[in-house]
PDB file of N, CA and C in Angstrom:
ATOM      1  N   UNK P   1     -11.597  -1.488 -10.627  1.00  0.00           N
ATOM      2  CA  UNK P   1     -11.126  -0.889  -9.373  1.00  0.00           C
ATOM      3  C   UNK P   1      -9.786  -1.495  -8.910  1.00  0.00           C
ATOM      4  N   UNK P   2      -9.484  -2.794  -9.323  1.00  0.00           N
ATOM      5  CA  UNK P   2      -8.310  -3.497  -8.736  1.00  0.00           C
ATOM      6  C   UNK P   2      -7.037  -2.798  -9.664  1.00  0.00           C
ATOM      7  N   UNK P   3      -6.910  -1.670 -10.938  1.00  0.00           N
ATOM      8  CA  UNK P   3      -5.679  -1.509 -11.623  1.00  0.00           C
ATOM      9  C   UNK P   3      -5.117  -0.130 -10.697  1.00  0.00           C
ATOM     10  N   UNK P   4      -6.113   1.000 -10.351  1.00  0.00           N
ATOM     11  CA  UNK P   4      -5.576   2.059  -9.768  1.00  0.00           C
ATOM     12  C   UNK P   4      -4.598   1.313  -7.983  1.00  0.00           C
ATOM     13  N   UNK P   5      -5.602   0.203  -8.042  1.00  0.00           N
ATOM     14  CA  UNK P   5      -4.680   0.257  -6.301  1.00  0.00           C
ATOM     15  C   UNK P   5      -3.512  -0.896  -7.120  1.00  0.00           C
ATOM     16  N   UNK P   6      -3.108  -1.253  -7.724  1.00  0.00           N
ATOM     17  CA  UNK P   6      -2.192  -2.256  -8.420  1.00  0.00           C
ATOM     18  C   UNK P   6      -0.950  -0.970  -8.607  1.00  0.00           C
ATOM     19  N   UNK P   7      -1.726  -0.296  -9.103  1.00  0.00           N
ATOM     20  CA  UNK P   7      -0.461   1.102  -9.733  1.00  0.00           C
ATOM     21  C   UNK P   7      -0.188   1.546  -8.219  1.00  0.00           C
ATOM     22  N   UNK P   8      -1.048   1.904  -7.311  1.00  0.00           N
ATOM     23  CA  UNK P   8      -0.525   2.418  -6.434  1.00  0.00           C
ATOM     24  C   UNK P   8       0.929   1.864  -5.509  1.00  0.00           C
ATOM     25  N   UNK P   9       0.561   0.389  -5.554  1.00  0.00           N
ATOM     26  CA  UNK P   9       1.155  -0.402  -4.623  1.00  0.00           C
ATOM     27  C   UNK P   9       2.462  -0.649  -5.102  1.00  0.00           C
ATOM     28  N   UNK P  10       2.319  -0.528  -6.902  1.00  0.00           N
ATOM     29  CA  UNK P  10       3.881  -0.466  -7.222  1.00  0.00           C
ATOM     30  C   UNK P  10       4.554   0.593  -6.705  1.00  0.00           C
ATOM     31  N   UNK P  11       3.909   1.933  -6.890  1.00  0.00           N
ATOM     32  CA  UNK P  11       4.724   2.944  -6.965  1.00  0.00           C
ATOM     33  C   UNK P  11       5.276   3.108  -5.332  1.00  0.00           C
ATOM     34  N   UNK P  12       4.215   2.533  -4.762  1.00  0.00           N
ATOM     35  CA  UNK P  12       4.685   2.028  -3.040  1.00  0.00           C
ATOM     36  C   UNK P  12       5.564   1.959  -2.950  1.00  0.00           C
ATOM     37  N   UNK P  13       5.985   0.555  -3.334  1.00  0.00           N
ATOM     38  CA  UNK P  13       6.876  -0.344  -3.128  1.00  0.00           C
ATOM     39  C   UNK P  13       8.412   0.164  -3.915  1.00  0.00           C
ATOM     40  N   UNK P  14       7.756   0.885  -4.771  1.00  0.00           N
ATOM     41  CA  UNK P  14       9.118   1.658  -5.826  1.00  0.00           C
ATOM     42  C   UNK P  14       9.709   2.406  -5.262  1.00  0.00           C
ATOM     43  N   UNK P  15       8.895   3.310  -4.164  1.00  0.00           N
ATOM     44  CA  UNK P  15       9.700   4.550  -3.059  1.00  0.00           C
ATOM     45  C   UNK P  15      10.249   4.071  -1.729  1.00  0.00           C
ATOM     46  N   UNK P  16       9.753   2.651  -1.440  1.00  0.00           N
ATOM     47  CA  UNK P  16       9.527   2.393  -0.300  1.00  0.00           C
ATOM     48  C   UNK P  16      11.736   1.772  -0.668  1.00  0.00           C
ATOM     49  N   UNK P  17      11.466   1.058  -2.021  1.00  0.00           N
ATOM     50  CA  UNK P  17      13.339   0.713  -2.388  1.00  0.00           C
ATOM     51  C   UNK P  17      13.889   1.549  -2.704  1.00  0.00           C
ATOM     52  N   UNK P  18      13.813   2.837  -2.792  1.00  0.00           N
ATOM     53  CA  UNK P  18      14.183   3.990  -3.331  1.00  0.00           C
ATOM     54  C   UNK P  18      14.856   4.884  -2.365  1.00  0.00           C
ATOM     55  N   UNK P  19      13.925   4.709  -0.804  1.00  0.00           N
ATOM     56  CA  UNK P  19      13.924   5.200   0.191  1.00  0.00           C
ATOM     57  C   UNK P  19      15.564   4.052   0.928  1.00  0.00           C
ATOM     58  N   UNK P  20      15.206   2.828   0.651  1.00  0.00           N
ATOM     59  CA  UNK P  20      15.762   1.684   0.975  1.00  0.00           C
ATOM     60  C   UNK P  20      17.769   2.407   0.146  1.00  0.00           C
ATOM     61  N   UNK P  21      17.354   1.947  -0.838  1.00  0.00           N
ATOM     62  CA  UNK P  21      19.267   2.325  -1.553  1.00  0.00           C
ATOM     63  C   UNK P  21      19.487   3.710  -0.819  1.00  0.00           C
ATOM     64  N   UNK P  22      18.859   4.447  -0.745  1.00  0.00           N
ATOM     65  CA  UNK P  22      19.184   5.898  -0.281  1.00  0.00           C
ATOM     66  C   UNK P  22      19.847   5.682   0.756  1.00  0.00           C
ATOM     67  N   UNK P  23      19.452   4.870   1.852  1.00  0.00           N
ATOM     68  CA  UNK P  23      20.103   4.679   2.961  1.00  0.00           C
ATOM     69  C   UNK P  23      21.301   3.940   2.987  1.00  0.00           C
ATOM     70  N   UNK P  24      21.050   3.053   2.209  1.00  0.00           N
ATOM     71  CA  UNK P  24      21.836   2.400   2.014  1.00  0.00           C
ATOM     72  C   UNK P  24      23.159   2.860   1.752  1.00  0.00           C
ATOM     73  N   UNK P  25      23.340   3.626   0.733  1.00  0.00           N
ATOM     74  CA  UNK P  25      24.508   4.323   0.200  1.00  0.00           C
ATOM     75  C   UNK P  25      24.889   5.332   1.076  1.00  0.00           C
ATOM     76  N   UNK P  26      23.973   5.505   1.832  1.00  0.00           N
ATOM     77  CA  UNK P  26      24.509   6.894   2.553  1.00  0.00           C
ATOM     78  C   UNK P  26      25.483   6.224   4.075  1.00  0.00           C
ATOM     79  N   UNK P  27      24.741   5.023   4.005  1.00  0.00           N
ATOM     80  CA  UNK P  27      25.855   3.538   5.003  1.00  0.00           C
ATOM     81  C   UNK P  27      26.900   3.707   4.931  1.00  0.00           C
ATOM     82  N   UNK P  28      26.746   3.405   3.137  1.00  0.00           N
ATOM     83  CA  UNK P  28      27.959   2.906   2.557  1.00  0.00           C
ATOM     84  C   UNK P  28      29.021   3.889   2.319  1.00  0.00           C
ATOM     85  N   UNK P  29      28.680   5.109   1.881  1.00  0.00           N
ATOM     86  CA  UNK P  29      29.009   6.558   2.169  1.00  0.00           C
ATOM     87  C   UNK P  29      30.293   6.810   3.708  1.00  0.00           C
ATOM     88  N   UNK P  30      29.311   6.541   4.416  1.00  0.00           N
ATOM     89  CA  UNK P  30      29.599   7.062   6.020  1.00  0.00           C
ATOM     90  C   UNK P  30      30.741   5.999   6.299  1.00  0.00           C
ATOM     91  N   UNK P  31      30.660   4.507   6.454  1.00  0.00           N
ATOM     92  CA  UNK P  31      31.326   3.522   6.454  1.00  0.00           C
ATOM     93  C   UNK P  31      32.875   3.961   5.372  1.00  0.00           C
ATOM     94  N   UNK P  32      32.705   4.642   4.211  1.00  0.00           N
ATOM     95  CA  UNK P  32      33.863   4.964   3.337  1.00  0.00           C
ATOM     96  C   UNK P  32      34.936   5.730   3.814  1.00  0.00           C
ATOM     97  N   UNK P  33      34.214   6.784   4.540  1.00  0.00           N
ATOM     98  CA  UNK P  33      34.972   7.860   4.780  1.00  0.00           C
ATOM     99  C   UNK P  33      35.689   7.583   6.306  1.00  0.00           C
ATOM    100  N   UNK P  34      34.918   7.063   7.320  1.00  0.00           N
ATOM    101  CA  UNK P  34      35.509   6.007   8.563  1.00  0.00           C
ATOM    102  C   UNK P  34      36.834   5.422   7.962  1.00  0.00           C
ATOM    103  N   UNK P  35      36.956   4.625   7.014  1.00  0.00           N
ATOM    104  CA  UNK P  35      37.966   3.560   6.378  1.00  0.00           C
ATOM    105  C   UNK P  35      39.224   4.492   6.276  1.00  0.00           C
ATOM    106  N   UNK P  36      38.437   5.832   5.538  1.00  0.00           N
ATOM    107  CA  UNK P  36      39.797   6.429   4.791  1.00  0.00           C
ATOM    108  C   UNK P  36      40.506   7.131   6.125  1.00  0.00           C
ATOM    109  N   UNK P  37      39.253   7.943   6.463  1.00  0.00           N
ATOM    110  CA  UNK P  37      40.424   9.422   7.693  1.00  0.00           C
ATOM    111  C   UNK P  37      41.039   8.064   8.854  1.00  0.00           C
TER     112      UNK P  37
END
């Protein structure tokens, strides 16, 4: 019983940084275009 919630918690944690860079770049994105205009 402990491998299905093991898999789960990766794939958690895999969307949860996934979710994380997304924003991130979209920061970094927004912050780019501020610099340039």
């Amino acid at each position: 019983y402990v491998l299905p919630w093991l898999i789960l918690k990766n794939s958690v944690r895999a969307f949860i940084v996934d979710q994380w860079k997304l924003k991130m770049g979209f920061q970094c994105a927004k912050l780019r275009t501020h610099l340039e205009i």
